[in-house]
Amino acid sequence: MDEVQVERILQNPKFKEMVSRKSKLSWTLTIIMLVIYVSFMLLVGYNKEFLMSSFSGGVTTWGIPLGLGIIVLSFVLCGVYSYIANNTFDQLSAEAMKEVEAITHQKTSASQSNANQG
């Protein structure tokens, strides 16, 4: 592929839409995870008494389910990203690839016809 083809691909509206939507989703999920994680760290730093208190009257403290919840949340967010990527981004990617192949095919056809004429 030459620079002209690459530029046409980068300017393709479907390619731009896919990149934009993927970026928005990635940043949204990243911010969610960061807010939850930083909130937990602030809780550890500034309210240890709450985390050390028992929520059931036994030996299990609030820190254990909250910590496990953060781990589970990270898996859930990965699942959300995978679900959306498989159902939305793959379709956009396939549409963009069809247009990219058309661009590449046009360039190849033009090159071959120029070679045949010369």
PDB file of C-alpha atoms in Angstrom:
ATOM      1  CA  MET A   1       0.000   0.000   0.000  1.00  0.00           C
ATOM      2  CA  ASP A   2       1.273   3.460  -0.798  1.00  0.00           C
ATOM      3  CA  GLU A   3       0.725   6.671   1.146  1.00  0.00           C
ATOM      4  CA  VAL A   4      -2.267   7.710  -0.957  1.00  0.00           C
ATOM      5  CA  GLN A   5      -4.101   4.472  -0.149  1.00  0.00           C
ATOM      6  CA  VAL A   6      -3.268   4.767   3.541  1.00  0.00           C
ATOM      7  CA  GLU A   7      -4.550   8.349   3.562  1.00  0.00           C
ATOM      8  CA  ARG A   8      -7.794   7.305   1.841  1.00  0.00           C
ATOM      9  CA  ILE A   9      -8.287   4.562   4.424  1.00  0.00           C
ATOM     10  CA  LEU A  10      -7.652   6.968   7.307  1.00  0.00           C
ATOM     11  CA  GLN A  11     -10.160   9.418   5.819  1.00  0.00           C
ATOM     12  CA  ASN A  12     -12.790   6.704   5.325  1.00  0.00           C
ATOM     13  CA  PRO A  13     -15.929   7.673   7.336  1.00  0.00           C
ATOM     14  CA  LYS A  14     -16.580   4.105   8.551  1.00  0.00           C
ATOM     15  CA  PHE A  15     -12.979   3.746   9.689  1.00  0.00           C
ATOM     16  CA  LYS A  16     -13.181   7.082  11.521  1.00  0.00           C
ATOM     17  CA  GLU A  17     -16.489   6.085  13.143  1.00  0.00           C
ATOM     18  CA  MET A  18     -15.045   2.759  14.303  1.00  0.00           C
ATOM     19  CA  VAL A  19     -11.951   4.410  15.781  1.00  0.00           C
ATOM     20  CA  SER A  20     -14.037   7.097  17.476  1.00  0.00           C
ATOM     21  CA  ARG A  21     -16.548   4.677  19.011  1.00  0.00           C
ATOM     22  CA  LYS A  22     -13.819   2.292  20.136  1.00  0.00           C
ATOM     23  CA  SER A  23     -11.896   5.137  21.730  1.00  0.00           C
ATOM     24  CA  LYS A  24     -14.976   6.490  23.557  1.00  0.00           C
ATOM     25  CA  LEU A  25     -15.827   3.053  24.930  1.00  0.00           C
ATOM     26  CA  SER A  26     -12.249   2.349  26.006  1.00  0.00           C
ATOM     27  CA  TRP A  27     -11.914   5.679  27.801  1.00  0.00           C
ATOM     28  CA  THR A  28     -15.316   5.351  29.462  1.00  0.00           C
ATOM     29  CA  LEU A  29     -14.530   1.900  30.858  1.00  0.00           C
ATOM     30  CA  THR A  30     -11.039   3.029  31.886  1.00  0.00           C
ATOM     31  CA  ILE A  31     -12.431   6.023  33.778  1.00  0.00           C
ATOM     32  CA  ILE A  32     -15.010   3.825  35.532  1.00  0.00           C
ATOM     33  CA  MET A  33     -12.298   1.420  36.671  1.00  0.00           C
ATOM     34  CA  LEU A  34      -9.960   4.216  37.747  1.00  0.00           C
ATOM     35  CA  VAL A  35     -12.657   5.980  39.781  1.00  0.00           C
ATOM     36  CA  ILE A  36     -13.593   2.753  41.564  1.00  0.00           C
ATOM     37  CA  TYR A  37      -9.977   1.776  42.221  1.00  0.00           C
ATOM     38  CA  VAL A  38      -8.870   5.226  43.389  1.00  0.00           C
ATOM     39  CA  SER A  39     -11.966   5.471  45.599  1.00  0.00           C
ATOM     40  CA  PHE A  40     -11.041   2.172  47.219  1.00  0.00           C
ATOM     41  CA  MET A  41      -7.444   3.333  47.755  1.00  0.00           C
ATOM     42  CA  LEU A  42      -8.690   6.568  49.327  1.00  0.00           C
ATOM     43  CA  LEU A  43     -10.974   4.527  51.554  1.00  0.00           C
ATOM     44  CA  VAL A  44      -8.006   2.389  52.606  1.00  0.00           C
ATOM     45  CA  GLY A  45      -5.940   5.489  53.300  1.00  0.00           C
ATOM     46  CA  TYR A  46      -8.508   7.618  55.103  1.00  0.00           C
ATOM     47  CA  ASN A  47     -11.128   5.299  56.607  1.00  0.00           C
ATOM     48  CA  LYS A  48      -9.394   2.116  57.740  1.00  0.00           C
ATOM     49  CA  GLU A  49     -11.810   1.755  60.609  1.00  0.00           C
ATOM     50  CA  PHE A  50     -14.713   1.215  58.218  1.00  0.00           C
ATOM     51  CA  LEU A  51     -12.809  -1.402  56.227  1.00  0.00           C
ATOM     52  CA  MET A  52     -11.792  -3.204  59.416  1.00  0.00           C
ATOM     53  CA  SER A  53     -15.349  -3.287  60.788  1.00  0.00           C
ATOM     54  CA  SER A  54     -17.375  -6.453  60.417  1.00  0.00           C
ATOM     55  CA  PHE A  55     -20.463  -6.327  58.260  1.00  0.00           C
ATOM     56  CA  SER A  56     -21.922  -9.592  59.517  1.00  0.00           C
ATOM     57  CA  GLY A  57     -20.847  -9.605  63.128  1.00  0.00           C
ATOM     58  CA  GLY A  58     -18.222 -12.264  62.335  1.00  0.00           C
ATOM     59  CA  VAL A  59     -14.636 -12.145  61.164  1.00  0.00           C
ATOM     60  CA  THR A  60     -15.322 -10.950  57.626  1.00  0.00           C
ATOM     61  CA  THR A  61     -14.669  -7.222  57.276  1.00  0.00           C
ATOM     62  CA  TRP A  62     -15.976  -4.735  54.695  1.00  0.00           C
ATOM     63  CA  GLY A  63     -12.560  -4.681  53.030  1.00  0.00           C
ATOM     64  CA  ILE A  64     -12.843  -8.250  51.754  1.00  0.00           C
ATOM     65  CA  PRO A  65     -16.077  -7.958  49.747  1.00  0.00           C
ATOM     66  CA  LEU A  66     -15.123  -4.492  48.505  1.00  0.00           C
ATOM     67  CA  GLY A  67     -11.719  -5.739  47.313  1.00  0.00           C
ATOM     68  CA  LEU A  68     -13.281  -8.791  45.681  1.00  0.00           C
ATOM     69  CA  GLY A  69     -15.920  -6.545  44.142  1.00  0.00           C
ATOM     70  CA  ILE A  70     -13.221  -4.488  42.429  1.00  0.00           C
ATOM     71  CA  ILE A  71     -11.684  -7.644  40.986  1.00  0.00           C
ATOM     72  CA  VAL A  72     -15.082  -8.876  39.782  1.00  0.00           C
ATOM     73  CA  LEU A  73     -15.863  -5.433  38.334  1.00  0.00           C
ATOM     74  CA  SER A  74     -12.683  -5.555  36.239  1.00  0.00           C
ATOM     75  CA  PHE A  75     -13.815  -8.870  34.736  1.00  0.00           C
ATOM     76  CA  VAL A  76     -17.316  -7.488  34.133  1.00  0.00           C
ATOM     77  CA  LEU A  77     -15.905  -4.422  32.353  1.00  0.00           C
ATOM     78  CA  CYS A  78     -13.729  -6.694  30.183  1.00  0.00           C
ATOM     79  CA  GLY A  79     -16.846  -8.691  29.345  1.00  0.00           C
ATOM     80  CA  VAL A  80     -18.769  -5.522  28.477  1.00  0.00           C
ATOM     81  CA  TYR A  81     -15.963  -4.392  26.175  1.00  0.00           C
ATOM     82  CA  SER A  82     -15.760  -7.811  24.513  1.00  0.00           C
ATOM     83  CA  TYR A  83     -19.517  -7.986  24.005  1.00  0.00           C
ATOM     84  CA  ILE A  84     -19.706  -4.531  22.456  1.00  0.00           C
ATOM     85  CA  ALA A  85     -16.574  -5.124  20.361  1.00  0.00           C
ATOM     86  CA  ASN A  86     -17.894  -8.419  19.022  1.00  0.00           C
ATOM     87  CA  ASN A  87     -21.364  -7.092  18.230  1.00  0.00           C
ATOM     88  CA  THR A  88     -20.649  -3.542  17.062  1.00  0.00           C
ATOM     89  CA  PHE A  89     -17.000  -2.979  16.227  1.00  0.00           C
ATOM     90  CA  ASP A  90     -16.625  -6.181  14.225  1.00  0.00           C
ATOM     91  CA  GLN A  91     -19.471  -5.103  11.951  1.00  0.00           C
ATOM     92  CA  LEU A  92     -17.968  -1.631  11.493  1.00  0.00           C
ATOM     93  CA  SER A  93     -14.560  -3.175  10.902  1.00  0.00           C
ATOM     94  CA  ALA A  94     -15.952  -5.519   8.236  1.00  0.00           C
ATOM     95  CA  GLU A  95     -17.674  -2.614   6.462  1.00  0.00           C
ATOM     96  CA  ALA A  96     -14.505  -0.530   6.600  1.00  0.00           C
ATOM     97  CA  MET A  97     -12.432  -3.457   5.303  1.00  0.00           C
ATOM     98  CA  LYS A  98     -14.766  -3.866   2.313  1.00  0.00           C
ATOM     99  CA  GLU A  99     -14.202  -0.232   1.445  1.00  0.00           C
ATOM    100  CA  VAL A 100     -10.446  -0.589   2.013  1.00  0.00           C
ATOM    101  CA  GLU A 101     -10.359  -3.584  -0.323  1.00  0.00           C
ATOM    102  CA  ALA A 102     -12.256  -1.531  -2.902  1.00  0.00           C
ATOM    103  CA  ILE A 103      -9.701   1.270  -2.566  1.00  0.00           C
ATOM    104  CA  THR A 104      -6.829  -1.203  -2.900  1.00  0.00           C
ATOM    105  CA  HIS A 105      -8.515  -2.912  -5.852  1.00  0.00           C
ATOM    106  CA  GLN A 106      -9.043   0.432  -7.604  1.00  0.00           C
ATOM    107  CA  LYS A 107      -5.353   1.298  -7.189  1.00  0.00           C
ATOM    108  CA  THR A 108      -4.271  -2.150  -8.424  1.00  0.00           C
ATOM    109  CA  SER A 109      -6.604  -1.956 -11.434  1.00  0.00           C
ATOM    110  CA  ALA A 110      -5.349   1.518 -12.322  1.00  0.00           C
ATOM    111  CA  SER A 111      -1.731   0.381 -12.052  1.00  0.00           C
ATOM    112  CA  GLN A 112      -2.363  -2.636 -14.259  1.00  0.00           C
ATOM    113  CA  SER A 113      -4.191  -0.625 -16.916  1.00  0.00           C
ATOM    114  CA  ASN A 114      -1.357   1.917 -16.950  1.00  0.00           C
ATOM    115  CA  ALA A 115       1.173  -0.900 -17.352  1.00  0.00           C
ATOM    116  CA  ASN A 116      -0.834  -2.420 -20.211  1.00  0.00           C
ATOM    117  CA  GLN A 117      -1.048   0.931 -21.997  1.00  0.00           C
ATOM    118  CA  GLY A 118       2.670   1.638 -21.670  1.00  0.00           C
TER     119      GLY A 118
END
